[in-house]
Structure formats: C-alpha cells, structure tokens
C-alpha cells in the first residue's frame, strides 16, 4: 500500500485530484450523498446540498467529465462515440469575430465558458464563416476532435435558420434567434420582463405607458415583448391603452416618436434597447424605460437582463444532454427562460417630475 506522502513543493493539490471522498469528509456525509447532491438530486435536502456544494467549492473539486461519460457509456449504444471534455461554441457572424464587439454576446460566451469550466469541460469557439469553412467540413472537424456538444451563439441580423446537421451532436441555442432547425434554447424571459417594466413604471405614478419597438426586433423575439405589453394593458381601461409604436426598423422610430407621444398623451415610454440617442428625443416630462439596461448604477431605468445566468444555464443544459447522449433537433424543443430584474434610474424619476437630459447621463 502506498503511504500518503507530503507534498514537498507545498503547492496546492490540483483541483482534479480532489476526490469525492474528501468532499464527503469535509461535508460530513457519505460519498453517495455527495454524488447525488452534485447532480441536484431531490432526495438530498436543499440545506445538505448547499453544504456539500460549499465543501466542493472550498476544496476545488471538479467532476471529471470523462469518468461521467464512461459511466454513462455502459448504458449507451455500442456504436456511440465516447464523449470528451470539450464543447464547441458555434458562431455564424461574418467576419467571424464580429460578435465580440457586442457586450451581451461576449457575456454569453464568458459565462458559458466559466460554467463549463466549473463542471470540468472547456468551451472552444468554432466559426461557420472562417476561411474555407462550411457546415459539412466543420461537422467533420468536430467529430474528428471528439466534440459532441454544441452551444449555438445568437445568429446575426435577422437570420433565424442554421444550415448545420445536428444529428450526431447535443445542441443548445443561446437566445431565441435559431428557429430552424428546432433545437433546445435558453433565453431571456422577454414576456415577463416587459410586464415587470410595465408594473414598475406604473408604481412610479405613470399612467399612459407606451411601447416603442422595431418590428424586425419584435419578430426576432417571437413578439414576446409585444405580447407582454398587450397583456399588461388589460388591467387598464381602454382609454389608458395607447397603441405600440412599431415601425419596421429602429431608424423609423425618431420621425414618429414625438407625434405618437402627443397624439396618445403618453407620459412614459418603454424602449426595447438602451438607446440614449433615440430616447433623448422624447420630451423631458416623459419617463423613459429600457428593456436592456446595464443594471445597478445605470442612469437609465429598466430591466437588467441576466445574461450571465442565461449563459450558465445553457452550458448546464448542454452538459446534461451530452451526458445523456441526447443528440439532434427535437419535435418538441425546450425553451428555458431566465427572468431579469428591475433597476431604477434617473430617466424615470416619477410621474410629473422632469427628468435630466439623457445626453448628460452616463
């Protein structure tokens, strides 16, 4: 029997060498309880699960994805390809790194990669628009590298379909843009977030609340913001339900904005994006709310989308599908939604109160 020797370098033990037994000893439970808790199994009480997760985090424990795949491979078809510990982040932007210019898209990637790393996987980017790349060649490259899990980034522009054969891959989409083929997706809860914005704007005393939303954006989101707005209005008498301003594009809103506000006596406007240039054109007595604010400290009032949680949840779902050998598109795809949170700001100080010029706000 090999004795337990001291670590002569005094360096910390690498995380992948921390065993489940050590986590069990740290948490004061059995190894089977640790195994179940790390899978969020309901048979383990919530408090116990939290204690076990805290112990695992303190020790730097990481589940070995290869071991997990090996255990599942005993129940998988004999022809199944062994799973390796790399996932692909699939982008379709041209040029192929254009997505990095958008803060939300960068956050999707970094949060997904961080969660994958926590679970023992790495997330590598692959582009469909790279030099001499096409869907068939990329699929072959991924298979050659033993990569069987794909996280699909939001598609650029108004694209809603992706020419890629997912038959041999576990796949999850970020956001709602991918509609063809029908894949599982994790996205912002646009419908509920609009209602949160409406309710909090009402709480500030505003009574005639309008929505300014480009039609092309609404279609991309399957009209979820618009639906939330229409349902929120049902609690009001018809005289207090101004119609949404919904031209086809963002650039068509400015010429119509103030006439629409005056015609319907609107005292607060909910905008789709955090667009200070557009929002600043509204009269100073009108409260301004955005459905995509930066969060705490933002001078613009509105909804902070939990982009980091969306990315983490998407990585979790993908890993679970990889470990279940669940591949291809679905007849009944899942849509997992993450609700945002309200964040107050000087752009909506309250009904009857003049707001600062948005051009003076950070």
Coordinates of C-alpha atoms in Angstrom, one line a residue, residues 13 30 48 50 54 117 131 148 187 213 220 222 224-225 235 258 284 292 318 329 332 335:
X13 CA -3.2 20.0 -5.0
X30 CA -21.5 9.8 2.6
X48 CA -27.4 19.4 2.7
X50 CA -25.8 23.6 -0.3
X54 CA -19.8 24.7 -0.4
X117 CA -15.0 25.1 -16.7
X131 CA -11.6 30.7 -44.0
X148 CA -20.2 16.2 -29.4
X187 CA -33.2 32.8 -23.4
X213 CA -40.3 48.6 -30.6
X220 CA -36.8 38.0 -33.9
X222 CA -41.3 35.9 -31.5
X224 CA -42.8 38.2 -26.7
X225 CA -42.2 41.8 -25.7
X235 CA -55.7 45.8 -16.4
X258 CA -43.0 62.8 -30.6
X284 CA -38.4 66.0 -20.8
X292 CA -31.9 46.3 -21.7
X318 CA -25.8 21.2 -22.9
X329 CA -33.0 18.5 -33.1
X332 CA -40.8 19.3 -29.1
X335 CA -37.3 26.9 -24.3

